[in-house]
Amino acid sequence: MLKIFRMRIPLLCLLVRSFVLICFVEIVLSGFTSSFIRSEWPSTDIPLDSPEFSIPEGYNAPQQVHITQGDYDGKAVIVSWVNMIEPGSSEVLYGTSKNQYNLSAQGTHTNYTFYKYRSGYIHHCLLSGLEHNTKYYYKIGTGSSAREFWFETPPEVDADASYTFGIIGDLGQTYNSLSTLEHYMKTGGQTVLFVGDLSYADRYHDNDGNRWDSWGRLVERSVAYQPWIWSAGNHEIEYKPHLGEFSTFRAYIHRYATPHVASKSNSPLWYAVRRASAHIIVLSSYSPFVKYTPQWLWLREELKQVDREKTPWLIVLMHAPIYNSNGVHYMEGESMRAAFERGLVHYKVDMVFAGHVHAYERSYRVSNINYNITSGNRYPVPDKSAPVYITVGDGGNQEGLASRFLEPQPEYSAFREASYGHSVLELKNRTHAFYNWIRNDDGKSVPTDHVVFHNQYWASNTRRRLKKKQPNRQINFIATY
């Protein structure tokens, strides 16, 4: 028996070495299209009288409570909520001990109309000067209608600050949406990067604003306790001239505040924040972005501000994917690719997350910055300086899944599947991050796509790694970029 065991050791070592070699190849020649087909859980809306949309008890009780980062570096939070009957108080009481609120902040309130709908009173209150890595309790409302929540601030901005993000897009308010939300809440994620298309209120009769309210109550179970970093999708545009409504993003901008001023943006639709070891840039796919427009000029300056010594992980959010091999919304991100891709490659962005397509897809590191139709250079090519492009538009909305992947699978496409789900990104240190896409398998959580990312700035530069060598570095036996 011992002799047989000794004979197997060299074979085992060979298999492990072969596996590691395969996993650490930067550019793979072919991708994978999953053949998984859902058998249950159609895209059915949750009825409005369901407990998932329940209105909190008490007269004019605050509802639809949500928070987001309130400054550039994670020492402030914007608390938002809605009072449906009358304005009520815009004050937030808060502190570091439960039921002991020794601090307070005064916010403001607003409301809006859209066709026949009139919103409740929407409050936004900035809590600033917070301490990093601290749990805060907060209270909104008055008397018996008051409600209490909590949140945790991120660690101080630092290259080795570990942190876990969830990535969700195109959520809606179906039973699949609820499944995605509940599965994410069990992952240990600390902040959601939301890549657009929130409530899908524009798909209901007369652009029913009540569906903005029901969506706010649905997601409160998560977003009242941890920040969601917002980006806008096409379903937030709500341009409805046949209803006499000619403005855009009205409900979204009124309801979901962003810290755009902190990053010197002149619009809440594009902005940037730094959180732990990540520098996160939010772009707007449905605002002008060609050369010399405000968004283009802002992005050019923001990329110059990125300090990879402090925030090594550079992440970009947008709604319409730049690279998409699905027949649904095919090439819709091409104009933004032409406007922004060269900058994303030059500054070695690590990942670009998008939604819009109701399926999941991950690319290899490729670029098409040498596109020139005259010379014949018109195909994406492997590029180690390029981001990985990930489409996570599969939150659970009522429009259903986009299952029409184009064949053959393009060389730039690494993995794709038409299923509902969400992603989790764990930033471990300045050099490595673990990434998982988790499928909602007929209501069950199933981890499906796993990647170890090497940081574009630190892990690709041997001199920097030796200078800042980290002790006890883990060795990972998972496919890496």
Short mmCIF file of C-alpha atoms in Angstrom, two decimals:
data_model
loop_
_atom_site.label_atom_id
_atom_site.label_comp_id
_atom_site.label_asym_id
_atom_site.label_seq_id
_atom_site.Cartn_x
_atom_site.Cartn_y
_atom_site.Cartn_z
CA MET A 1 0.00 0.00 0.00
CA LEU A 2 2.85 2.38 0.91
CA LYS A 3 4.58 1.58 -2.39
CA ILE A 4 1.43 2.40 -4.36
CA PHE A 5 1.02 5.65 -2.44
CA ARG A 6 4.62 6.67 -3.22
CA MET A 7 4.07 5.94 -6.90
CA ARG A 8 1.01 8.21 -6.93
CA ILE A 9 2.78 11.22 -5.39
CA PRO A 10 4.73 12.18 -8.58
CA LEU A 11 1.55 11.81 -10.63
CA LEU A 12 -0.37 14.02 -8.21
CA CYS A 13 2.38 16.65 -8.31
CA LEU A 14 2.32 16.61 -12.10
CA LEU A 15 -1.43 17.08 -12.17
CA VAL A 16 -1.28 19.98 -9.71
CA ARG A 17 1.53 21.69 -11.65
CA SER A 18 -0.36 21.26 -14.90
CA PHE A 19 -3.49 22.72 -13.32
CA VAL A 20 -1.62 25.73 -11.95
CA LEU A 21 0.06 26.32 -15.32
CA ILE A 22 -3.25 26.25 -17.14
CA CYS A 23 -4.86 28.54 -14.56
CA PHE A 24 -2.18 31.21 -14.74
CA VAL A 25 -2.27 31.64 -18.51
CA GLU A 26 -3.25 35.27 -19.13
CA ILE A 27 -4.85 34.81 -22.53
CA VAL A 28 -6.95 31.74 -23.26
CA LEU A 29 -7.85 30.86 -26.83
CA SER A 30 -11.49 29.97 -26.35
CA GLY A 31 -14.38 30.77 -24.03
CA PHE A 32 -17.27 28.82 -22.59
CA THR A 33 -21.01 29.16 -23.13
CA SER A 34 -23.04 27.51 -20.39
CA SER A 35 -25.85 25.24 -21.52
CA PHE A 36 -27.75 25.66 -18.25
CA ILE A 37 -31.48 26.24 -18.78
CA ARG A 38 -33.80 27.38 -16.04
CA SER A 39 -36.75 25.15 -15.33
CA GLU A 40 -38.76 27.22 -12.86
CA TRP A 41 -39.29 30.72 -11.52
CA PRO A 42 -40.65 32.76 -14.45
CA SER A 43 -40.20 36.53 -14.44
CA THR A 44 -43.38 37.26 -12.49
CA ASP A 45 -43.90 40.49 -10.56
CA ILE A 46 -44.45 40.25 -6.82
CA PRO A 47 -48.05 41.42 -6.15
CA LEU A 48 -48.27 44.85 -4.55
CA ASP A 49 -50.13 43.48 -1.53
CA SER A 50 -47.33 41.02 -0.72
CA PRO A 51 -45.45 41.32 2.59
CA GLU A 52 -42.23 42.09 0.67
CA PHE A 53 -43.75 45.51 -0.04
CA SER A 54 -45.28 46.07 3.39
CA ILE A 55 -45.61 49.63 4.64
CA PRO A 56 -44.05 50.21 8.08
CA GLU A 57 -46.43 50.69 10.98
CA GLY A 58 -47.19 54.12 12.39
CA TYR A 59 -48.59 57.34 11.03
CA ASN A 60 -46.41 58.75 8.25
CA ALA A 61 -43.62 56.33 9.19
CA PRO A 62 -40.40 56.71 7.16
CA GLN A 63 -40.16 54.12 4.39
CA GLN A 64 -37.91 53.23 1.44
CA VAL A 65 -34.87 53.94 3.62
CA HIS A 66 -31.56 53.77 1.77
CA ILE A 67 -28.01 54.95 2.22
CA THR A 68 -25.09 55.65 -0.07
CA GLN A 69 -21.58 57.01 0.36
CA GLY A 70 -21.68 60.73 1.04
CA ASP A 71 -18.15 61.89 0.27
CA TYR A 72 -15.03 60.93 -1.67
CA ASP A 73 -13.28 58.77 0.95
CA GLY A 74 -15.97 56.96 2.93
CA LYS A 75 -16.27 59.19 6.01
CA ALA A 76 -19.81 60.35 5.20
CA VAL A 77 -23.14 58.71 4.43
CA ILE A 78 -26.27 60.10 2.76
CA VAL A 79 -29.40 58.76 4.49
CA SER A 80 -32.56 58.96 2.36
CA TRP A 81 -36.18 58.03 3.00
CA VAL A 82 -39.75 58.88 2.04
CA ASN A 83 -42.68 60.12 4.13
CA MET A 84 -45.88 59.49 2.19
CA ILE A 85 -48.48 61.63 4.01
CA GLU A 86 -46.76 64.83 5.11
CA PRO A 87 -43.16 66.11 5.10
CA GLY A 88 -42.29 65.18 8.68
CA SER A 89 -38.83 65.76 10.11
CA SER A 90 -35.64 65.67 8.03
CA GLU A 91 -33.46 65.12 11.10
CA VAL A 92 -31.31 62.02 11.62
CA LEU A 93 -30.18 61.05 15.11
CA TYR A 94 -27.11 58.81 15.23
CA GLY A 95 -24.30 57.47 17.38
CA THR A 96 -21.99 54.54 17.94
CA SER A 97 -24.10 52.85 20.63
CA LYS A 98 -27.56 51.37 20.15
CA ASN A 99 -30.35 53.59 21.46
CA GLN A 100 -27.83 56.28 22.37
CA TYR A 101 -27.97 58.96 19.70
CA ASN A 102 -25.61 61.73 20.80
CA LEU A 103 -25.21 63.17 17.30
CA SER A 104 -27.70 64.68 14.89
CA ALA A 105 -27.83 66.06 11.36
CA GLN A 106 -30.47 68.07 9.56
CA GLY A 107 -31.41 67.18 6.00
CA THR A 108 -33.77 68.53 3.36
CA HIS A 109 -36.82 67.19 1.59
CA THR A 110 -38.28 67.42 -1.89
CA ASN A 111 -40.96 65.82 -4.04
CA TYR A 112 -41.96 65.62 -7.70
CA THR A 113 -44.85 64.87 -10.01
CA PHE A 114 -44.91 62.65 -13.08
CA TYR A 115 -48.07 62.64 -15.17
CA LYS A 116 -50.81 61.64 -12.68
CA TYR A 117 -48.42 60.50 -9.96
CA ARG A 118 -47.26 62.68 -7.08
CA SER A 119 -44.40 61.38 -4.98
CA GLY A 120 -44.16 61.38 -1.22
CA TYR A 121 -41.75 63.67 0.59
CA ILE A 122 -38.22 62.49 -0.19
CA HIS A 123 -35.60 63.27 2.46
CA HIS A 124 -31.81 63.33 2.08
CA CYS A 125 -29.53 63.92 5.06
CA LEU A 126 -25.72 63.93 5.06
CA LEU A 127 -23.93 62.40 8.04
CA SER A 128 -20.35 63.65 7.79
CA GLY A 129 -17.17 63.44 9.85
CA LEU A 130 -17.65 59.74 10.58
CA GLU A 131 -14.86 57.49 11.81
CA HIS A 132 -13.60 54.69 9.58
CA ASN A 133 -14.28 51.07 10.50
CA THR A 134 -17.06 52.01 12.91
CA LYS A 135 -20.62 50.80 13.39
CA TYR A 136 -23.19 53.60 13.62
CA TYR A 137 -26.82 53.37 14.67
CA TYR A 138 -29.31 55.89 13.29
CA LYS A 139 -32.89 56.88 13.89
CA ILE A 140 -35.36 58.67 11.62
CA GLY A 141 -38.94 59.74 12.19
CA THR A 142 -40.61 60.81 15.42
CA GLY A 143 -42.67 59.31 18.21
CA SER A 144 -44.15 55.87 17.70
CA SER A 145 -43.43 56.09 13.97
CA ALA A 146 -39.66 56.42 14.42
CA ARG A 147 -37.48 53.71 12.90
CA GLU A 148 -33.94 52.61 13.75
CA PHE A 149 -31.19 51.13 11.54
CA TRP A 150 -27.40 50.79 11.50
CA PHE A 151 -24.46 50.80 9.08
CA GLU A 152 -20.70 50.24 9.18
CA THR A 153 -18.18 52.64 7.69
CA PRO A 154 -15.38 51.23 5.53
CA PRO A 155 -11.74 50.98 6.58
CA GLU A 156 -9.51 53.94 5.88
CA VAL A 157 -8.44 54.26 2.26
CA ASP A 158 -5.36 52.05 2.01
CA ALA A 159 -3.76 49.83 -0.62
CA ASP A 160 -4.14 46.68 1.49
CA ALA A 161 -7.57 47.35 2.96
CA SER A 162 -9.64 44.25 2.28
CA TYR A 163 -13.28 44.78 1.33
CA THR A 164 -16.17 42.89 -0.26
CA PHE A 165 -18.48 44.35 -2.90
CA GLY A 166 -21.65 42.90 -4.35
CA ILE A 167 -22.49 43.69 -7.97
CA ILE A 168 -26.17 43.76 -8.97
CA GLY A 169 -27.92 45.11 -12.04
CA ASP A 170 -31.34 45.25 -13.71
CA LEU A 171 -33.05 44.14 -10.52
CA GLY A 172 -36.75 44.95 -10.88
CA GLN A 173 -39.33 43.57 -8.46
CA THR A 174 -40.10 39.99 -9.41
CA TYR A 175 -39.70 36.81 -7.39
CA ASN A 176 -36.32 36.44 -9.12
CA SER A 177 -35.40 39.92 -7.89
CA LEU A 178 -36.20 38.87 -4.34
CA SER A 179 -34.15 35.69 -4.77
CA THR A 180 -31.13 37.70 -5.96
CA LEU A 181 -31.48 40.13 -3.09
CA GLU A 182 -31.78 37.43 -0.42
CA HIS A 183 -28.85 35.46 -1.83
CA TYR A 184 -26.65 38.55 -1.90
CA MET A 185 -27.47 39.37 1.72
CA LYS A 186 -25.97 36.02 2.78
CA THR A 187 -22.62 36.58 1.05
CA GLY A 188 -21.02 38.96 3.55
CA GLY A 189 -20.92 41.75 0.97
CA GLN A 190 -20.37 45.19 2.52
CA THR A 191 -21.44 47.53 -0.29
CA VAL A 192 -23.36 47.01 -3.53
CA LEU A 193 -22.14 48.38 -6.85
CA PHE A 194 -25.43 48.80 -8.70
CA VAL A 195 -25.11 48.98 -12.49
CA GLY A 196 -28.45 50.51 -13.37
CA ASP A 197 -32.14 49.70 -14.00
CA LEU A 198 -33.76 49.83 -10.59
CA SER A 199 -37.55 49.64 -10.36
CA TYR A 200 -38.70 49.26 -14.00
CA ALA A 201 -41.54 51.64 -13.14
CA ASP A 202 -41.49 52.83 -16.75
CA ARG A 203 -42.82 49.45 -17.91
CA TYR A 204 -46.09 49.83 -16.02
CA HIS A 205 -49.22 51.64 -17.21
CA ASP A 206 -48.68 55.40 -17.37
CA ASN A 207 -45.17 54.97 -15.99
CA ASP A 208 -46.62 54.09 -12.59
CA GLY A 209 -44.67 55.95 -9.91
CA ASN A 210 -46.12 53.67 -7.24
CA ARG A 211 -43.68 51.05 -8.53
CA TRP A 212 -40.81 53.31 -7.48
CA ASP A 213 -42.28 53.23 -3.98
CA SER A 214 -42.74 49.46 -3.91
CA TRP A 215 -39.17 48.91 -5.17
CA GLY A 216 -37.83 51.18 -2.46
CA ARG A 217 -39.59 49.09 0.17
CA LEU A 218 -38.35 45.85 -1.40
CA VAL A 219 -34.65 46.71 -1.30
CA GLU A 220 -34.76 48.52 2.06
CA ARG A 221 -33.88 45.23 3.78
CA SER A 222 -30.34 45.65 2.40
CA VAL A 223 -29.76 49.25 1.41
CA ALA A 224 -30.89 50.71 4.75
CA TYR A 225 -27.93 48.91 6.35
CA GLN A 226 -25.17 49.24 3.76
CA PRO A 227 -24.42 51.71 0.96
CA TRP A 228 -25.40 51.00 -2.59
CA ILE A 229 -23.31 52.90 -5.13
CA TRP A 230 -25.85 53.94 -7.75
CA SER A 231 -25.61 54.20 -11.53
CA ALA A 232 -28.49 54.93 -13.90
CA GLY A 233 -29.80 52.68 -16.67
CA ASN A 234 -32.15 53.17 -19.59
CA HIS A 235 -35.21 52.42 -17.44
CA GLU A 236 -34.37 55.47 -15.32
CA ILE A 237 -34.61 57.83 -18.31
CA GLU A 238 -38.44 57.93 -18.29
CA TYR A 239 -38.77 60.25 -21.29
CA LYS A 240 -42.51 60.04 -22.05
CA PRO A 241 -43.64 62.76 -24.46
CA HIS A 242 -46.97 60.98 -25.04
CA LEU A 243 -47.71 61.65 -21.36
CA GLY A 244 -46.47 65.22 -21.59
CA GLU A 245 -43.26 64.36 -19.75
CA PHE A 246 -40.17 65.63 -21.57
CA SER A 247 -37.50 65.71 -18.85
CA THR A 248 -35.23 62.76 -18.13
CA PHE A 249 -34.14 60.87 -14.98
CA ARG A 250 -36.64 62.82 -12.85
CA ALA A 251 -37.64 60.09 -10.41
CA TYR A 252 -34.11 58.67 -10.19
CA ILE A 253 -32.42 62.01 -9.46
CA HIS A 254 -35.06 63.02 -6.89
CA ARG A 255 -34.93 59.69 -5.06
CA TYR A 256 -31.30 58.53 -5.25
CA ALA A 257 -28.72 61.07 -4.15
CA THR A 258 -25.08 60.61 -5.13
CA PRO A 259 -21.92 62.35 -3.84
CA HIS A 260 -21.07 63.78 -7.25
CA VAL A 261 -19.96 67.18 -5.94
CA ALA A 262 -17.21 65.52 -3.87
CA SER A 263 -15.56 64.30 -7.10
CA LYS A 264 -16.09 67.65 -8.87
CA SER A 265 -18.77 66.29 -11.18
CA ASN A 266 -21.48 68.64 -12.33
CA SER A 267 -24.04 65.83 -12.61
CA PRO A 268 -25.34 63.17 -10.19
CA LEU A 269 -25.25 60.71 -13.09
CA TRP A 270 -21.44 60.41 -13.17
CA TYR A 271 -19.11 60.62 -10.21
CA ALA A 272 -16.40 58.76 -8.29
CA VAL A 273 -15.75 57.50 -4.77
CA ARG A 274 -12.85 55.84 -2.99
CA ARG A 275 -13.72 52.99 -0.64
CA ALA A 276 -11.15 50.85 1.17
CA SER A 277 -8.63 49.88 -1.55
CA ALA A 278 -10.91 50.70 -4.49
CA HIS A 279 -11.35 53.76 -6.67
CA ILE A 280 -14.82 53.46 -8.21
CA ILE A 281 -15.87 55.52 -11.22
CA VAL A 282 -19.55 55.69 -12.21
CA LEU A 283 -20.39 56.62 -15.80
CA SER A 284 -23.70 57.42 -17.49
CA SER A 285 -24.43 55.50 -20.68
CA TYR A 286 -27.39 57.79 -21.46
CA SER A 287 -25.82 61.21 -21.02
CA PRO A 288 -23.58 62.91 -23.61
CA PHE A 289 -20.10 61.36 -23.44
CA VAL A 290 -18.33 62.11 -26.71
CA LYS A 291 -15.22 64.25 -26.77
CA TYR A 292 -15.51 67.70 -25.13
CA THR A 293 -18.82 66.94 -23.37
CA PRO A 294 -18.96 67.47 -19.58
CA GLN A 295 -18.83 63.74 -18.83
CA TRP A 296 -15.86 63.18 -21.15
CA LEU A 297 -13.95 66.13 -19.67
CA TRP A 298 -14.74 65.02 -16.11
CA LEU A 299 -13.58 61.44 -16.72
CA ARG A 300 -10.31 62.65 -18.24
CA GLU A 301 -9.56 64.64 -15.08
CA GLU A 302 -10.80 61.96 -12.67
CA LEU A 303 -8.54 59.29 -14.17
CA LYS A 304 -5.59 61.60 -13.58
CA GLN A 305 -6.55 61.80 -9.88
CA VAL A 306 -6.39 58.04 -9.30
CA ASP A 307 -3.57 57.14 -6.90
CA ARG A 308 -2.83 53.43 -7.28
CA GLU A 309 -0.47 53.63 -4.30
CA LYS A 310 -3.56 54.20 -2.12
CA THR A 311 -6.39 52.69 -4.17
CA PRO A 312 -4.83 50.00 -6.38
CA TRP A 313 -8.19 48.63 -7.55
CA LEU A 314 -9.66 50.81 -10.29
CA ILE A 315 -13.26 49.84 -11.06
CA VAL A 316 -15.66 51.41 -13.56
CA LEU A 317 -19.46 51.08 -13.56
CA MET A 318 -21.73 51.74 -16.53
CA HIS A 319 -25.03 50.39 -17.77
CA ALA A 320 -24.64 49.48 -21.44
CA PRO A 321 -21.76 46.98 -21.85
CA ILE A 322 -18.85 47.86 -24.11
CA TYR A 323 -18.24 44.21 -25.01
CA ASN A 324 -21.35 42.07 -25.45
CA SER A 325 -21.76 38.89 -27.52
CA ASN A 326 -25.51 38.64 -26.90
CA GLY A 327 -27.95 39.40 -29.70
CA VAL A 328 -29.91 41.54 -27.25
CA HIS A 329 -28.54 45.11 -27.09
CA TYR A 330 -25.70 44.04 -29.38
CA MET A 331 -23.27 46.91 -30.15
CA GLU A 332 -25.23 49.45 -28.09
CA GLY A 333 -22.08 50.23 -26.10
CA GLU A 334 -19.90 50.70 -29.18
CA SER A 335 -20.04 54.50 -29.19
CA MET A 336 -18.97 54.66 -25.54
CA ARG A 337 -16.19 52.18 -26.30
CA ALA A 338 -14.92 54.50 -29.01
CA ALA A 339 -15.04 57.46 -26.63
CA PHE A 340 -13.56 55.90 -23.47
CA GLU A 341 -11.70 52.66 -24.18
CA ARG A 342 -8.32 54.21 -24.88
CA GLY A 343 -8.38 55.93 -21.49
CA LEU A 344 -9.48 52.76 -19.69
CA VAL A 345 -6.53 50.88 -21.19
CA HIS A 346 -4.02 53.68 -20.63
CA TYR A 347 -4.87 53.91 -16.93
CA LYS A 348 -5.04 50.10 -16.59
CA VAL A 349 -8.57 49.85 -15.23
CA ASP A 350 -8.99 46.49 -13.50
CA MET A 351 -12.66 45.76 -14.19
CA VAL A 352 -15.62 47.34 -15.94
CA PHE A 353 -19.03 46.20 -14.67
CA ALA A 354 -22.17 46.76 -16.76
CA GLY A 355 -25.79 45.65 -16.88
CA HIS A 356 -28.48 46.16 -19.55
CA VAL A 357 -28.18 42.69 -21.10
CA HIS A 358 -30.23 40.25 -19.01
CA ALA A 359 -27.56 37.59 -18.89
CA TYR A 360 -24.08 37.10 -17.50
CA GLU A 361 -20.85 37.44 -19.47
CA ARG A 362 -17.16 37.87 -18.60
CA SER A 363 -14.47 38.81 -21.11
CA TYR A 364 -10.74 38.26 -21.29
CA ARG A 365 -8.45 41.28 -21.18
CA VAL A 366 -8.86 42.68 -24.69
CA SER A 367 -8.94 46.04 -26.42
CA ASN A 368 -9.91 47.48 -29.75
CA ILE A 369 -8.06 50.77 -29.42
CA ASN A 370 -6.24 50.28 -32.72
CA TYR A 371 -9.49 50.08 -34.64
CA ASN A 372 -8.95 51.44 -38.14
CA ILE A 373 -11.36 50.34 -40.83
CA THR A 374 -9.04 51.63 -43.58
CA SER A 375 -6.05 49.52 -42.52
CA GLY A 376 -8.18 46.53 -41.62
CA ASN A 377 -7.56 46.61 -37.84
CA ARG A 378 -11.12 46.04 -36.69
CA TYR A 379 -11.07 43.19 -34.18
CA PRO A 380 -10.44 43.16 -30.42
CA VAL A 381 -7.02 41.74 -29.54
CA PRO A 382 -5.50 40.43 -26.29
CA ASP A 383 -4.20 43.33 -24.21
CA LYS A 384 -2.72 42.87 -20.72
CA SER A 385 -3.33 46.54 -19.94
CA ALA A 386 -7.05 46.28 -20.68
CA PRO A 387 -9.86 45.77 -18.16
CA VAL A 388 -11.93 42.63 -17.80
CA TYR A 389 -15.47 43.48 -18.93
CA ILE A 390 -18.25 41.84 -16.93
CA THR A 391 -21.98 42.07 -17.70
CA VAL A 392 -24.22 41.47 -14.68
CA GLY A 393 -27.61 42.58 -16.00
CA ASP A 394 -29.28 39.52 -14.55
CA GLY A 395 -30.78 40.72 -11.29
CA GLY A 396 -34.29 39.42 -11.94
CA ASN A 397 -36.41 41.96 -13.80
CA GLN A 398 -39.75 41.24 -15.49
CA GLU A 399 -38.44 41.44 -19.07
CA GLY A 400 -36.90 37.98 -18.78
CA LEU A 401 -33.53 36.57 -19.75
CA ALA A 402 -31.49 37.37 -22.87
CA SER A 403 -30.64 33.89 -24.16
CA ARG A 404 -29.70 34.78 -27.76
CA PHE A 405 -25.92 34.58 -27.55
CA LEU A 406 -24.21 35.03 -30.91
CA GLU A 407 -22.38 32.09 -32.42
CA PRO A 408 -19.57 31.36 -32.70
CA GLN A 409 -18.56 32.75 -29.32
CA PRO A 410 -16.11 35.62 -29.91
CA GLU A 411 -12.50 35.08 -28.85
CA TYR A 412 -12.76 37.92 -26.34
CA SER A 413 -15.63 36.21 -24.45
CA ALA A 414 -14.49 33.96 -21.59
CA PHE A 415 -17.75 32.82 -20.00
CA ARG A 416 -21.42 33.51 -20.62
CA GLU A 417 -24.74 32.20 -19.35
CA ALA A 418 -28.36 33.37 -19.54
CA SER A 419 -29.39 33.09 -15.90
CA TYR A 420 -30.38 35.38 -13.08
CA GLY A 421 -27.80 36.09 -10.41
CA HIS A 422 -25.31 38.53 -8.92
CA SER A 423 -21.56 38.83 -8.35
CA VAL A 424 -19.30 39.20 -5.34
CA LEU A 425 -15.85 40.80 -5.52
CA GLU A 426 -13.50 40.32 -2.55
CA LEU A 427 -10.51 42.67 -2.57
CA LYS A 428 -7.91 40.78 -0.50
CA ASN A 429 -4.92 43.12 -0.73
CA ARG A 430 -3.16 45.33 -3.27
CA THR A 431 -2.34 42.42 -5.58
CA HIS A 432 -5.20 39.91 -5.50
CA ALA A 433 -8.99 39.82 -5.54
CA PHE A 434 -11.42 36.89 -5.55
CA TYR A 435 -14.46 37.12 -7.80
CA ASN A 436 -17.59 34.95 -8.03
CA TRP A 437 -20.71 35.07 -10.11
CA ILE A 438 -23.55 33.36 -8.26
CA ARG A 439 -26.45 31.97 -10.26
CA ASN A 440 -30.01 31.89 -8.93
CA ASP A 441 -30.62 28.24 -9.81
CA ASP A 442 -34.42 28.18 -9.73
CA GLY A 443 -34.32 30.11 -6.49
CA LYS A 444 -31.21 28.45 -5.08
CA SER A 445 -27.80 30.13 -4.80
CA VAL A 446 -25.18 28.37 -6.96
CA PRO A 447 -21.62 29.77 -7.33
CA THR A 448 -20.82 29.33 -11.02
CA ASP A 449 -17.97 31.51 -12.33
CA HIS A 450 -14.81 31.92 -10.23
CA VAL A 451 -11.78 34.10 -10.98
CA VAL A 452 -8.71 35.36 -9.13
CA PHE A 453 -7.82 38.82 -10.41
CA HIS A 454 -4.26 40.16 -10.35
CA ASN A 455 -4.21 43.90 -9.82
CA GLN A 456 -3.26 45.77 -12.99
CA TYR A 457 -0.94 48.19 -11.21
CA TRP A 458 0.75 46.12 -8.50
CA ALA A 459 0.67 42.51 -9.58
CA SER A 460 1.96 43.32 -13.06
CA ASN A 461 5.06 45.15 -11.83
CA THR A 462 7.73 42.96 -10.25
CA ARG A 463 9.69 45.90 -8.83
CA ARG A 464 6.65 47.28 -7.01
CA ARG A 465 5.78 43.85 -5.65
CA LEU A 466 9.28 43.34 -4.28
CA LYS A 467 9.31 46.78 -2.74
CA LYS A 468 5.96 46.26 -1.02
CA LYS A 469 6.18 42.50 -0.52
CA GLN A 470 3.41 41.16 1.65
CA PRO A 471 4.11 38.35 4.16
CA ASN A 472 2.09 35.10 4.15
CA ARG A 473 0.77 35.68 0.65
CA GLN A 474 -1.76 33.02 -0.34
CA ILE A 475 -1.28 30.71 -3.32
CA ASN A 476 -4.54 30.26 -5.23
CA PHE A 477 -5.45 27.34 -7.45
CA ILE A 478 -8.19 29.10 -9.37
CA ALA A 479 -8.25 30.61 -12.85
CA THR A 480 -6.60 34.03 -12.76
CA TYR A 481 -6.26 37.23 -14.79
#
